[in-house]
Structures are given as structure tokens and as C-alpha cells.
Coordinates of C-alpha atoms in Angstrom, one line a residue:
M1 CA 0.0 0.0 0.0
R2 CA 2.9 2.3 0.8
R3 CA 4.4 1.7 -2.6
I4 CA 1.0 2.6 -4.3
A5 CA 0.7 5.8 -2.3
L6 CA 4.2 6.8 -3.2
S7 CA 3.4 6.1 -6.9
L8 CA 0.3 8.3 -6.7
F9 CA 2.4 11.0 -5.0
F10 CA 5.0 10.8 -7.8
L11 CA 2.3 11.1 -10.5
A12 CA 0.8 14.1 -8.8
Q13 CA 4.2 15.8 -8.5
C14 CA 4.7 15.3 -12.3
G15 CA 1.4 17.1 -13.0
L16 CA -0.4 14.0 -14.2
A17 CA -3.9 13.6 -12.8
F18 CA -4.7 10.1 -11.5
A19 CA -7.8 8.4 -12.6
E20 CA -9.1 4.9 -12.4
P21 CA -8.9 2.9 -15.6
L22 CA -12.4 2.4 -17.1
H23 CA -13.7 -0.2 -19.6
G24 CA -16.2 2.2 -21.0
I25 CA -17.5 5.8 -20.9
A26 CA -20.7 7.6 -21.6
M27 CA -21.6 11.1 -22.7
H28 CA -24.1 11.4 -19.8
G29 CA -24.1 9.1 -16.8
E30 CA -22.5 5.7 -16.8
P31 CA -22.3 3.1 -19.6
A32 CA -25.0 0.4 -19.2
L33 CA -22.6 -2.5 -19.4
G34 CA -20.3 -3.3 -16.5
A35 CA -16.6 -4.1 -16.7
D36 CA -17.4 -7.8 -16.8
F37 CA -19.7 -7.7 -19.8
K38 CA -19.1 -10.5 -22.3
H39 CA -20.8 -9.0 -25.4
F40 CA -23.3 -6.4 -26.6
P41 CA -26.9 -7.4 -26.0
Y42 CA -27.9 -7.3 -29.7
V43 CA -25.5 -10.0 -31.0
N44 CA -25.6 -13.8 -31.1
P45 CA -22.4 -14.7 -29.2
A46 CA -22.7 -18.4 -30.3
V47 CA -22.9 -17.7 -34.1
K48 CA -20.5 -19.7 -36.3
K49 CA -18.4 -17.6 -38.6
G50 CA -18.3 -18.6 -42.3
G51 CA -20.2 -18.1 -45.6
K52 CA -20.5 -14.8 -47.4
I53 CA -22.7 -11.8 -48.1
N54 CA -23.2 -9.7 -51.2
Y55 CA -24.1 -6.0 -50.7
G56 CA -25.1 -3.7 -53.5
V57 CA -24.9 0.1 -53.7
V58 CA -25.5 2.8 -56.3
G59 CA -22.5 4.8 -57.4
T60 CA -18.8 4.1 -58.0
F61 CA -15.5 4.3 -56.2
D62 CA -11.9 5.4 -57.0
S63 CA -10.3 5.5 -53.6
L64 CA -9.5 3.5 -50.5
N65 CA -9.0 6.6 -48.4
S66 CA -12.2 8.1 -46.9
F67 CA -10.3 10.6 -44.7
V68 CA -9.3 13.1 -47.4
L69 CA -11.5 15.5 -49.4
K70 CA -10.9 13.8 -52.8
G71 CA -12.0 10.4 -51.5
M72 CA -14.7 11.6 -49.2
R73 CA -17.7 10.2 -51.2
T74 CA -15.9 7.9 -53.6
T75 CA -14.2 5.6 -51.2
A76 CA -14.9 1.9 -51.5
R77 CA -17.5 0.7 -49.0
G78 CA -16.2 -1.1 -45.9
V79 CA -13.0 0.9 -45.3
W80 CA -14.6 3.1 -42.7
D81 CA -18.3 2.4 -42.8
P82 CA -21.0 2.9 -40.3
E83 CA -23.4 0.7 -42.2
Y84 CA -21.3 -2.3 -43.2
G85 CA -18.8 -2.0 -40.3
N86 CA -15.3 -0.6 -40.2
L87 CA -13.7 -3.5 -41.9
L88 CA -10.2 -2.1 -42.4
Y89 CA -9.5 0.7 -39.9
E90 CA -10.5 0.9 -36.3
S91 CA -10.9 3.5 -33.5
L92 CA -9.7 3.5 -29.9
M93 CA -13.2 2.8 -28.7
T94 CA -16.4 1.6 -30.3
R95 CA -20.0 2.6 -29.8
S96 CA -22.8 0.5 -28.4
S97 CA -25.9 0.7 -30.7
D98 CA -28.1 0.0 -27.7
E99 CA -27.3 3.2 -25.7
P100 CA -27.6 6.8 -26.6
F101 CA -23.9 7.5 -26.5
S102 CA -21.6 5.0 -24.8
L103 CA -18.2 3.7 -25.8
Y104 CA -16.3 0.6 -24.9
G105 CA -12.8 -0.5 -25.4
L106 CA -11.5 -1.5 -28.8
L107 CA -7.8 -0.6 -29.7
A108 CA -7.8 0.9 -26.2
E109 CA -8.3 -1.7 -23.6
T110 CA -9.1 0.9 -20.9
V111 CA -9.3 4.7 -20.6
E112 CA -8.8 7.3 -17.9
W113 CA -10.3 10.8 -17.5
D114 CA -11.2 13.3 -14.8
E115 CA -14.6 14.5 -13.8
D116 CA -14.2 17.8 -15.7
R117 CA -12.9 15.9 -18.8
T118 CA -9.8 18.0 -19.1
F119 CA -7.9 15.0 -20.4
I120 CA -8.4 11.5 -21.6
Q121 CA -5.8 8.7 -21.6
F122 CA -6.1 5.7 -23.8
N123 CA -4.3 2.5 -22.6
L124 CA -3.8 0.4 -25.7
N125 CA -4.7 -3.3 -25.7
P126 CA -1.3 -5.1 -25.8
K127 CA -2.8 -7.6 -28.2
A128 CA -3.8 -5.0 -30.8
R129 CA -2.0 -5.7 -34.0
W130 CA -1.9 -4.4 -37.6
Q131 CA -2.7 -6.9 -40.3
D132 CA 1.0 -7.3 -41.0
G133 CA 1.5 -8.5 -37.4
K134 CA 3.2 -5.3 -36.1
P135 CA 1.7 -4.0 -32.8
V136 CA -0.5 -0.9 -32.6
T137 CA 1.5 1.7 -30.7
P138 CA 1.1 5.1 -29.1
E139 CA 3.2 6.4 -31.9
D140 CA 0.6 5.2 -34.4
V141 CA -2.1 7.2 -32.5
I142 CA -0.1 10.4 -32.4
F143 CA 0.9 10.0 -36.1
S144 CA -2.8 9.5 -37.1
F145 CA -4.0 12.7 -35.5
N146 CA -1.1 14.8 -36.8
L147 CA -1.5 13.4 -40.3
L148 CA -5.3 14.0 -40.4
Q149 CA -4.8 17.5 -39.0
E150 CA -2.4 18.3 -41.9
K151 CA -4.0 16.5 -44.8
G152 CA -7.4 15.1 -43.7
R153 CA -10.9 16.4 -44.5
P154 CA -13.5 17.8 -42.1
P155 CA -14.1 16.9 -39.4
Y156 CA -10.9 14.9 -38.9
N157 CA -8.6 17.9 -39.7
R158 CA -10.0 20.0 -36.9
R159 CA -9.8 17.5 -34.0
L160 CA -6.5 18.7 -32.7
T161 CA -7.6 22.3 -32.4
V162 CA -9.1 21.4 -29.0
V163 CA -6.0 19.6 -27.8
D164 CA -3.4 21.4 -25.8
K165 CA -1.0 18.4 -25.6
M166 CA -0.8 14.9 -27.1
E167 CA 1.8 12.7 -25.5
K168 CA 2.9 9.1 -25.1
V169 CA 2.6 7.8 -21.5
G170 CA 4.6 4.7 -20.7
E171 CA 4.8 1.9 -23.2
H172 CA 1.2 1.5 -24.2
S173 CA -0.7 4.7 -23.4
V174 CA -1.5 8.1 -25.1
R175 CA -2.9 11.1 -23.2
F176 CA -4.8 14.0 -24.8
T177 CA -4.9 17.1 -22.6
F178 CA -7.6 19.6 -23.8
N179 CA -7.6 23.4 -24.1
D180 CA -10.5 25.8 -23.4
K181 CA -12.0 25.1 -26.9
A182 CA -12.9 21.6 -25.9
N183 CA -16.3 20.5 -24.6
R184 CA -17.5 17.5 -22.7
E185 CA -18.0 15.5 -25.9
T186 CA -14.5 16.0 -27.0
P187 CA -12.9 12.9 -25.4
L188 CA -15.6 10.7 -27.0
I189 CA -14.9 12.2 -30.4
I190 CA -11.2 11.6 -30.0
A191 CA -12.0 8.0 -29.0
M192 CA -14.0 7.3 -32.2
S193 CA -11.3 8.7 -34.6
P194 CA -9.6 6.4 -37.1
I195 CA -6.1 5.1 -36.2
L196 CA -3.7 4.5 -39.1
P197 CA -0.4 2.6 -39.1
R198 CA 2.6 4.9 -39.1
H199 CA 4.9 2.3 -40.7
A200 CA 2.6 1.5 -43.5
T201 CA 1.1 5.0 -44.4
D202 CA 2.9 7.3 -46.9
A203 CA 2.2 10.8 -45.5
S204 CA 3.6 12.5 -48.6
T205 CA 0.9 11.1 -50.9
F206 CA -1.9 10.7 -48.3
E207 CA -4.1 13.4 -49.8
Q208 CA -4.3 11.6 -53.2
T209 CA -6.9 9.1 -54.2
S210 CA -5.5 5.7 -54.6
L211 CA -6.5 2.0 -54.9
K212 CA -3.3 0.8 -53.4
I213 CA -4.3 -1.8 -50.7
P214 CA -3.6 -0.4 -47.3
V215 CA -2.8 -2.1 -44.0
G216 CA -5.4 -1.8 -41.2
S217 CA -6.1 -3.3 -37.8
G218 CA -9.6 -4.4 -38.7
P219 CA -11.3 -7.8 -39.1
Y220 CA -11.1 -7.9 -42.9
K221 CA -8.5 -7.6 -45.6
I222 CA -9.1 -6.6 -49.2
K223 CA -9.2 -9.8 -51.4
S224 CA -9.9 -8.2 -54.8
I225 CA -10.8 -4.9 -56.4
K226 CA -12.5 -4.2 -59.7
A227 CA -12.1 -0.4 -59.9
G228 CA -15.4 1.4 -59.6
E229 CA -17.4 -1.8 -59.8
K230 CA -16.7 -4.2 -57.0
I231 CA -14.7 -4.7 -53.9
T232 CA -14.4 -8.1 -52.1
W233 CA -13.2 -8.4 -48.5
E234 CA -12.0 -11.6 -46.8
R235 CA -12.0 -12.2 -43.0
D236 CA -8.6 -12.1 -41.4
P237 CA -8.3 -15.4 -39.4
N238 CA -5.6 -13.7 -37.3
Y239 CA -7.7 -10.7 -36.4
W240 CA -6.4 -9.6 -33.0
G241 CA -9.7 -8.4 -31.6
K242 CA -12.1 -11.3 -32.4
D243 CA -12.5 -12.3 -28.7
I244 CA -12.7 -8.9 -27.0
P245 CA -16.3 -8.2 -25.6
A246 CA -17.1 -5.4 -28.0
K247 CA -16.4 -7.6 -31.1
V248 CA -18.0 -10.9 -30.0
G249 CA -20.8 -11.7 -32.4
F250 CA -19.5 -9.3 -35.1
D251 CA -17.7 -9.9 -38.4
N252 CA -19.4 -13.2 -39.1
Y253 CA -18.8 -13.7 -42.8
D254 CA -15.7 -15.2 -44.4
E255 CA -16.3 -13.0 -47.4
I256 CA -18.0 -9.7 -47.9
S257 CA -18.5 -8.2 -51.4
V258 CA -19.9 -4.9 -52.4
T259 CA -21.1 -4.4 -56.0
Y260 CA -21.7 -1.0 -57.5
F261 CA -24.6 -0.2 -59.8
L262 CA -25.4 2.8 -62.0
Q263 CA -29.1 2.8 -61.0
D264 CA -31.2 1.6 -58.1
S265 CA -33.5 -0.2 -60.5
T266 CA -30.6 -2.3 -61.7
L267 CA -29.5 -2.9 -58.1
F268 CA -33.0 -4.2 -57.3
E269 CA -33.0 -6.5 -60.3
A270 CA -29.7 -7.9 -59.0
F271 CA -31.4 -8.4 -55.6
K272 CA -34.3 -10.2 -57.2
K273 CA -31.9 -12.6 -58.9
G274 CA -30.0 -13.3 -55.7
D275 CA -26.8 -11.5 -56.8
V276 CA -27.4 -9.1 -53.8
D277 CA -28.4 -10.5 -50.5
V278 CA -29.8 -7.5 -48.6
Y279 CA -31.9 -4.6 -49.9
P280 CA -32.7 -1.7 -47.5
E281 CA -35.9 0.0 -48.7
G282 CA -36.7 3.7 -48.6
D283 CA -39.6 3.9 -51.0
S284 CA -43.0 3.1 -49.6
G285 CA -44.6 2.5 -53.0
H286 CA -41.8 0.2 -54.0
W287 CA -42.0 -1.6 -50.6
T288 CA -45.7 -2.2 -51.2
R289 CA -45.7 -3.2 -54.9
A290 CA -42.3 -4.4 -56.0
Y291 CA -42.1 -7.7 -54.1
D292 CA -44.3 -9.8 -56.2
F293 CA -41.4 -11.9 -57.8
P294 CA -41.2 -15.6 -57.1
A295 CA -38.5 -15.6 -54.4
A296 CA -40.5 -13.1 -52.4
Q297 CA -43.7 -15.1 -52.9
N298 CA -42.3 -18.5 -51.9
G299 CA -40.4 -17.1 -48.8
D300 CA -36.9 -17.2 -50.1
V301 CA -36.9 -13.4 -49.7
V302 CA -38.0 -12.1 -46.3
K303 CA -39.4 -8.6 -45.8
E304 CA -38.9 -7.2 -42.3
V305 CA -39.9 -4.0 -40.5
F306 CA -37.7 -2.7 -37.6
Q307 CA -38.8 -0.1 -35.0
P308 CA -35.7 1.8 -33.8
G309 CA -36.0 4.2 -30.9
L310 CA -34.6 7.1 -32.9
P311 CA -35.8 10.6 -33.5
S312 CA -37.3 11.4 -36.9
G313 CA -34.4 13.3 -38.4
M314 CA -35.1 15.6 -41.3
L315 CA -35.4 14.9 -45.1
G316 CA -36.1 17.9 -47.2
F317 CA -35.3 20.3 -50.0
V318 CA -32.3 22.3 -48.7
F319 CA -31.9 26.0 -49.5
N320 CA -28.3 27.1 -50.3
T321 CA -28.3 30.4 -48.4
R322 CA -25.0 31.3 -49.9
R323 CA -27.1 32.2 -53.0
P324 CA -28.4 35.8 -52.6
L325 CA -31.8 34.6 -53.6
F326 CA -32.2 32.5 -50.5
A327 CA -30.5 34.8 -48.0
D328 CA -33.9 36.2 -47.0
E329 CA -35.6 34.0 -44.4
K330 CA -39.1 35.2 -45.6
V331 CA -38.4 34.0 -49.1
R332 CA -37.4 30.6 -47.8
E333 CA -40.5 30.4 -45.6
A334 CA -42.8 31.3 -48.5
I335 CA -41.2 28.8 -50.9
S336 CA -41.5 26.1 -48.1
L337 CA -45.2 26.7 -47.7
A338 CA -45.8 26.0 -51.4
F339 CA -44.9 22.3 -51.2
D340 CA -48.1 20.3 -51.1
F341 CA -47.1 17.4 -48.8
E342 CA -50.6 15.9 -48.6
W343 CA -50.9 15.7 -52.4
A344 CA -47.4 14.1 -52.7
N345 CA -48.0 11.7 -49.8
K346 CA -51.2 10.5 -51.4
N347 CA -50.3 10.3 -55.0
L348 CA -46.6 9.4 -54.8
Y349 CA -46.3 7.4 -51.6
G350 CA -49.8 5.9 -51.0
G351 CA -50.2 7.9 -47.8
A352 CA -47.4 6.0 -46.0
F353 CA -45.5 8.9 -44.5
K354 CA -45.9 11.6 -41.8
R355 CA -44.8 15.1 -42.3
S356 CA -41.6 16.1 -40.4
Q357 CA -42.1 19.1 -38.1
S358 CA -38.7 19.1 -36.4
Y359 CA -35.3 17.5 -36.5
W360 CA -35.8 15.5 -33.3
Q361 CA -39.5 14.6 -33.6
N362 CA -40.7 11.5 -31.8
S363 CA -38.2 12.0 -29.0
A364 CA -37.9 13.9 -25.7
L365 CA -35.2 16.0 -27.5
G366 CA -37.6 17.5 -30.0
A367 CA -39.2 20.9 -29.9
F368 CA -42.4 19.8 -31.7
G369 CA -45.1 19.2 -29.1
N370 CA -43.0 20.6 -26.2
A371 CA -43.2 24.2 -25.1
A372 CA -39.9 25.9 -24.2
D373 CA -39.4 25.9 -20.4
E374 CA -37.5 28.4 -18.3
R375 CA -34.3 26.5 -18.6
E376 CA -34.5 26.5 -22.4
L377 CA -35.6 30.2 -22.6
A378 CA -32.6 31.1 -20.4
L379 CA -30.3 29.3 -22.8
L380 CA -31.8 31.1 -25.8
G381 CA -31.5 34.5 -24.2
A382 CA -32.2 37.3 -26.6
A383 CA -32.6 34.8 -29.4
R384 CA -36.0 33.9 -28.1
D385 CA -37.3 37.2 -29.4
R386 CA -36.6 36.3 -33.0
I387 CA -38.3 32.9 -32.8
D388 CA -41.9 32.4 -34.0
P389 CA -44.1 32.2 -30.8
A390 CA -45.7 29.1 -32.1
I391 CA -42.3 27.4 -32.4
L392 CA -41.5 28.4 -28.8
A393 CA -44.9 27.0 -27.7
G394 CA -44.2 23.7 -29.5
T395 CA -47.3 24.1 -31.6
Y396 CA -45.8 25.2 -34.9
A397 CA -46.5 22.8 -37.8
M398 CA -46.3 23.0 -41.6
P399 CA -49.8 23.8 -43.0
V400 CA -52.1 20.9 -44.0
S401 CA -53.4 21.3 -47.5
D402 CA -56.6 20.1 -49.1
G403 CA -54.5 17.6 -51.1
S404 CA -55.5 19.1 -54.4
G405 CA -51.9 20.1 -55.4
A406 CA -53.2 23.7 -55.6
D407 CA -54.5 24.8 -52.2
R408 CA -55.4 28.4 -52.8
K409 CA -55.3 29.4 -49.2
I410 CA -51.8 28.2 -48.6
L411 CA -50.5 29.5 -51.9
R412 CA -52.0 32.9 -51.1
E413 CA -50.1 32.9 -47.8
A414 CA -46.9 32.2 -49.7
V415 CA -47.5 35.0 -52.1
T416 CA -48.2 37.4 -49.2
L417 CA -44.9 36.5 -47.5
L418 CA -43.1 37.0 -50.8
K419 CA -44.6 40.5 -51.0
T420 CA -43.1 41.4 -47.7
A421 CA -39.7 40.3 -49.2
G422 CA -40.2 42.7 -52.2
Y423 CA -41.7 40.3 -54.7
T424 CA -44.8 40.7 -56.8
I425 CA -46.5 38.7 -59.6
N426 CA -46.1 40.4 -63.0
G427 CA -47.3 38.7 -66.1
R428 CA -47.7 35.4 -64.3
K429 CA -44.1 35.6 -63.1
M430 CA -42.9 36.2 -59.5
V431 CA -40.4 39.1 -59.9
D432 CA -38.4 41.3 -57.5
A433 CA -38.4 45.1 -57.5
S434 CA -36.1 45.2 -60.5
G435 CA -38.3 42.9 -62.5
K436 CA -36.0 39.8 -62.2
P437 CA -38.0 36.6 -62.0
L438 CA -37.7 34.4 -59.0
A439 CA -36.1 31.3 -60.5
F440 CA -33.8 28.6 -59.2
E441 CA -32.6 25.0 -59.9
V442 CA -32.9 21.9 -57.7
M443 CA -30.2 19.3 -58.2
T444 CA -31.4 15.7 -57.9
Q445 CA -29.6 12.4 -58.1
N446 CA -32.2 9.7 -58.8
E447 CA -35.7 9.0 -60.0
S448 CA -37.2 9.2 -56.5
Q449 CA -35.9 12.7 -55.9
E450 CA -37.0 13.7 -59.3
K451 CA -40.6 12.7 -58.6
M452 CA -40.6 14.9 -55.5
A453 CA -39.1 17.8 -57.3
I454 CA -41.6 17.6 -60.2
A455 CA -44.5 17.8 -57.7
Y456 CA -42.8 20.8 -56.1
Q457 CA -42.1 22.4 -59.5
R458 CA -45.8 22.2 -60.4
A459 CA -46.9 23.9 -57.2
L460 CA -44.4 26.7 -57.4
A461 CA -45.3 27.4 -61.0
L462 CA -48.9 28.3 -59.8
I463 CA -47.4 31.3 -58.0
G464 CA -45.0 32.3 -60.8
I465 CA -41.9 30.7 -59.5
D466 CA -39.7 28.9 -62.0
M467 CA -38.0 25.9 -60.5
S468 CA -35.9 23.9 -62.9
I469 CA -34.7 20.3 -62.2
R470 CA -31.3 18.9 -63.1
T471 CA -30.6 15.3 -62.4
V472 CA -26.9 14.5 -62.5
D473 CA -24.7 11.4 -62.3
D474 CA -23.2 10.3 -59.0
A475 CA -19.7 11.7 -59.7
Q476 CA -21.1 15.2 -60.6
Y477 CA -23.5 15.1 -57.7
Q478 CA -20.7 14.4 -55.2
A479 CA -18.4 17.0 -56.7
R480 CA -21.1 19.7 -56.7
S481 CA -22.2 18.8 -53.2
N482 CA -18.7 19.1 -51.9
S483 CA -18.2 22.6 -53.4
F484 CA -21.8 23.8 -52.7
D485 CA -22.5 24.3 -56.4
Y486 CA -26.3 24.3 -56.3
D487 CA -29.3 26.4 -55.5
M488 CA -31.3 23.7 -53.8
I489 CA -30.5 20.0 -53.0
I490 CA -32.4 17.2 -51.4
K491 CA -30.7 15.9 -48.3
A492 CA -31.5 13.7 -45.3
Y493 CA -30.2 14.7 -41.8
T494 CA -30.2 11.8 -39.5
S495 CA -30.8 12.6 -35.8
S496 CA -29.4 10.6 -32.9
L497 CA -30.2 10.6 -29.2
S498 CA -26.8 12.2 -28.6
P499 CA -26.2 15.1 -30.9
G500 CA -22.9 16.8 -30.3
A501 CA -19.8 18.0 -32.1
E502 CA -21.0 16.6 -35.5
Q503 CA -23.5 19.3 -35.6
V504 CA -20.7 21.9 -36.2
N505 CA -20.0 20.2 -39.5
R506 CA -23.7 20.4 -40.4
W507 CA -24.8 23.8 -39.1
G508 CA -21.9 25.6 -37.5
S509 CA -20.4 28.9 -38.8
S510 CA -17.0 27.4 -39.0
S511 CA -18.2 24.8 -41.6
R512 CA -20.0 27.2 -43.8
D513 CA -17.2 27.7 -46.3
A514 CA -15.3 24.4 -45.6
Q515 CA -15.5 22.4 -48.8
G516 CA -16.7 18.8 -48.1
S517 CA -18.5 19.8 -44.9
F518 CA -22.2 18.8 -44.5
N519 CA -23.3 22.4 -44.0
Y520 CA -25.3 22.2 -47.2
A521 CA -27.5 25.1 -46.3
G522 CA -24.6 27.5 -45.7
V523 CA -25.7 28.5 -42.2
A524 CA -23.6 30.8 -40.1
D525 CA -25.6 31.9 -37.0
P526 CA -24.0 32.8 -33.7
D527 CA -27.1 31.7 -31.8
I528 CA -26.9 28.2 -33.5
D529 CA -23.2 28.1 -32.6
R530 CA -24.1 28.8 -29.0
M531 CA -26.7 26.0 -28.8
I532 CA -24.2 23.5 -30.3
D533 CA -21.8 24.5 -27.7
A534 CA -24.4 24.2 -24.9
L535 CA -25.6 20.7 -25.9
S536 CA -22.0 19.6 -26.2
N537 CA -21.1 20.9 -22.7
A538 CA -24.3 19.9 -20.9
R539 CA -23.5 17.9 -17.7
S540 CA -27.1 16.8 -16.8
I541 CA -29.7 15.2 -18.9
E542 CA -32.0 18.1 -18.2
D543 CA -29.5 20.7 -19.5
F544 CA -28.8 18.5 -22.5
R545 CA -32.5 18.2 -23.4
A546 CA -33.1 21.9 -23.1
A547 CA -30.1 22.7 -25.3
V548 CA -31.2 20.3 -28.1
R549 CA -34.7 21.6 -28.0
A550 CA -33.5 25.2 -28.2
Y551 CA -31.3 24.2 -31.1
D552 CA -34.1 22.4 -32.8
R553 CA -36.3 25.6 -32.6
L554 CA -33.6 27.7 -34.1
L555 CA -33.2 25.3 -37.1
V556 CA -36.9 25.1 -37.7
D557 CA -37.3 28.9 -37.3
G558 CA -34.6 29.5 -39.9
H559 CA -36.5 27.7 -42.6
Y560 CA -33.3 26.2 -44.1
V561 CA -35.1 23.1 -45.2
V562 CA -38.5 22.4 -46.8
P563 CA -39.6 19.5 -44.5
L564 CA -40.7 16.4 -46.2
Y565 CA -41.4 13.1 -44.4
H566 CA -40.2 10.5 -42.1
I567 CA -41.0 6.8 -41.8
G568 CA -40.4 6.0 -38.1
E569 CA -39.4 2.5 -39.0
Q570 CA -36.8 0.7 -41.1
W571 CA -37.7 -1.6 -44.0
V572 CA -35.2 -4.3 -45.1
A573 CA -35.6 -7.2 -47.5
R574 CA -33.1 -10.1 -47.3
W575 CA -32.6 -13.5 -48.7
K576 CA -33.5 -16.0 -46.0
H577 CA -30.0 -17.5 -45.9
I578 CA -28.9 -14.3 -44.3
G579 CA -29.7 -14.7 -40.5
R580 CA -29.9 -12.1 -37.8
P581 CA -30.2 -11.8 -34.0
E582 CA -33.7 -12.0 -32.6
T583 CA -33.4 -8.6 -30.9
S584 CA -32.4 -5.2 -32.5
P585 CA -30.9 -2.4 -30.5
L586 CA -32.0 1.2 -29.9
Y587 CA -30.4 2.4 -33.1
G588 CA -32.2 -0.2 -35.3
Y589 CA -30.9 -3.2 -37.2
Q590 CA -27.1 -3.7 -37.4
L591 CA -25.8 -5.4 -40.5
P592 CA -22.3 -6.2 -39.0
V593 CA -23.9 -8.7 -36.6
W594 CA -25.9 -10.6 -39.2
W595 CA -24.6 -13.9 -40.6
D596 CA -24.8 -16.6 -43.3
A597 CA -27.2 -19.2 -42.0
R598 CA -25.8 -21.7 -44.4
A599 CA -22.6 -21.8 -42.4
Q600 CA -24.4 -22.7 -39.1

């Protein structure tokens, strides 16, 4: 005991805060699983590994590096992939999909931090190895963060801006000490960052797209590549982490292939033939009508509906406020009113959807249906005076039309709003004070988006607004999205139960002009920045909920997006030889824990 006390005294004298090693951490409270947990609750720990799965996606690929701007949206699937799993690279900790925001050990066996989260220390698992057999070291961690700061894309290139000091501690540990720019989420973001091998990464060419096969620490190696068309992964039998609790029940296939298709219709035909094993569905009409082929009728193809405990998120037409036309909030609001959701829902989607009214609808974090309380109003401060009273009261909703596609009452309201912004109808055209017509283009990427845009185009034409539609190929769509080269675009914003620093990259002022960011609307609002900071630094659940609701109200009040719809459930079709666990976690189905039933 005397020796331990002397050791603690020595650490204190060296200026190193002492903390007890932890197996897991949570954004709020404690992680649900104790230090003795054997596996996540949504896996089958007894599953036999073997067999294969074939995924299909629309698009192409020309890179194996998703951490740089050039490869941001054209990296082969699986390298660093929230849907199919991080097959090649890994992070220090990994997330449980059954908790709002809890992390458990991966490359780091344990972590240490203090109550104020001024630092975090990652104690690497001594068993952690790169695929060439070399150990994962603190030097690899330090190298990764430095390289991504210098040559990485957002958000990876900004993660060291909140770090005062990054240092090796002992033989197996790395400590990050934070500066005053950090928040309470910062240690968790650091923990989820990709770690690259220093000895097998060429820093001088890192920013270039390449199909040179890299070395990772993950469970799969690349077996073959057909550039732009197909990538095949094979399970590494020597994967170092296969027996750690956070990986039990994962990575169950011997082989994973991802085939790329030019169109979704071609992908679905491949699924019908059995060339693709899983088909996540997002079109209600297609889900209802398209599964009349023999394999679906005889039970070889299984349709399943999952009910995740997630907020609605937001799908909508996004205004690029960098364009002078959309700089005026009243113009955005008026144009938003003109979309006839009831007509589109009935005629395009068979009435399957609900209109989205907020970004965190269907959860305690959402503003819709919840009046702002004193805690929230105090957070908003003077910003409360600019917010529509109905939004503060939680009663604001998009208008419900008569479903005719030409509701005169709502269109009249849109015209009135446009008049306050200086527009009038002249010769059946909506024009500004100088006589310039109100006209813009929406960029779409597939037939489904086109259908929505055509319905919108028809409604806007009734009040003299000329909206043109341009559908572009995947490469052009990604390039123009990265550089914000569009008037309007259709995007989906997913919403989790633990929004945090990722919101900066979507709505923060610092991301407005950062190419490759997800700030598609071009928002730069100090009040929104304040709310992101507040939700990221909240210590209690009550403060966190108040900050997210206040943030939600500001986003809705800004009319940056024309709200469309949400499903509230997940639709997936699979061939019956693909098995899955009986239970699904909070975040919905998880493909990395499914398996090939033929191998059992």
C-alpha cells in the first residue's frame, strides 16, 4: 500500500492527474454494461463464422481513403463504414448501438479521464495488431491525429484544435490534454477517430486518391478490387480483436463483397436474382408493390420491419443560403409553404408517410409538441425574441393542404410572404423590385428525388416561381455537393439521441465555407453556434435536453429546409440464408452482426 501511495504522489508531482482505468465511458451518466460484460446485448455470441454476403450500392469508387476530401464520397465501402462496419481501420473505442452514446474498449483496452474531462488517456490493448503483425503503438495514434490535421478532410482535420497536448505515457498509453476550446463530448470524439499505421502509411501522398491496398487493424483484408465496380473483403483469421467483448458476435462472414450499380432499378433486379443479399428499402410504394417476384412469394426473400428508438431526423429540400436569392428567411419560408405534402404523400407514396415538423421529432429531445421551459428560454437568451411564438410553444407545424396540389389558401399565404420580401406577380411571373424573375434550380440524383421535385415544381409554377430540375450522375452530384455548387438540393439529416460535435459540421459557422462539410444550407448563425456549444457541454440530462430543443427551434425557425417526411421504421428485405439476431438495439438493425445461415 505504501508503494502505491508513493506512486500516486509521484504522478501528482509530475502534474499527471490520476484516474481509475475504465472499460467504457458515456456522454451522460455511466455506460449500461459493467466491466465484466461479455458481449453487446444485440449480438448472437454463439454464431458460427463462415459463408459470405453480397451487398449492393449505387455509385462508383476510385479510392480506399475516406479521410481526405478527394475520396470523401468515392471511397470503396467497408474501409470506414457505419453501415457495413469498419472492416479495415478501427478506432480507440467503439460505440454500443443499444445506448444513446456509450463507448467501450477497442484498440484501447481501458481509458482514464477526470470529472471535468480536461484530459483522456487511452491505454492500448497489448494484443492490438496491424494486419502485417506489427503492434499498434502510441506512436501510431499520435501519427494519425497529426496526419489527419495536416491532410485530412473535415471533421478529422480539426480535432487537434481542441487539444493542448498529445503525449505518449509509458509503453502503451496516449494522453490527450484539452484546451479551453474543448467540450464534454471532445474525449468521446477523439475515442472514435480512425487510427492509421505509421509504418505503412505514406504521409507524402496521403491526400491523393488511390486504390493501393492499405494495412489496417480491422477484421477484414481486401481480397480483390474491380475499380469502380466491385470490392471483395476476406475475413482475417488472425484478427487480433475477435475475442474482445465489443467484437464478439460481429464480423461473421468469411467474405463480404460490395457491388456498385449505376441505378437503383438495376440494383433491385440484381437483388431479385440473388446476386445481392440485402436490400434496405426507402420507397413506400416500392415496398408495397415491387415484391411480387417468385422468391418473395415463396419465402426465399424475407421482408422485415424494424422499429428503432430514434428521432425522426429531417429529409427535405435544402436552400443554399450562400445564394443571394435564399439569403432572405421570408423567401425561404414562403417557398417552403408551397410544397403540397398531402398531395405528394397520397399520389406518390400511398399515404405511407408523416410530415416532419422538427429535427428530433418523436423523442424527448424534439421541440415539436414541447413548449420551451424556463431552462430553455434562459439558454436562448435574446434569441427567443426572434423565434416564432408558435415554435416556442411547440405548436408550430407546416400547413395541411386540401391535397389538391393547388390549395389556394396556402398559396395565397406564400404570395403574401413574398410581397413582404419585395416580390410581386407580374405577367404570371414572380419578380423582384427590378423585374428579375424568382427562379432557381434543384439538383437531384435519382428518380425518386426527381418525382418529389416535379411535384414541387408544379406547385411553385402556380405562383409564378420557375424551379428547374437537373438530375446529374453520381460523380457530378458528389463534386457539386462538396463545393456547394447548387441552388437547392435534397438531403437527409439523421438525428441521434446524442447530438454533439458533429452538428458543427452540419450547421456551425466554421463549416459554412469548408468544402466537403455537411453544411449544405450554408448556415452561419452565432445563436446556433451557442446552442451547439451548450448541448456539447451539458452535464445533466435536463440541461442537454433543453439545449437540443432550443437548437431544434432555431433550425426550424430559420427555414433552411423544406420539411418532407419520415417513416419512423426501417424496411429491409433479405434472402433467407442471411440470418440475424432476434433482438435489435436502440439504433435499429445492425448489418455487422448478421450472418450466413448456411454456415451454421
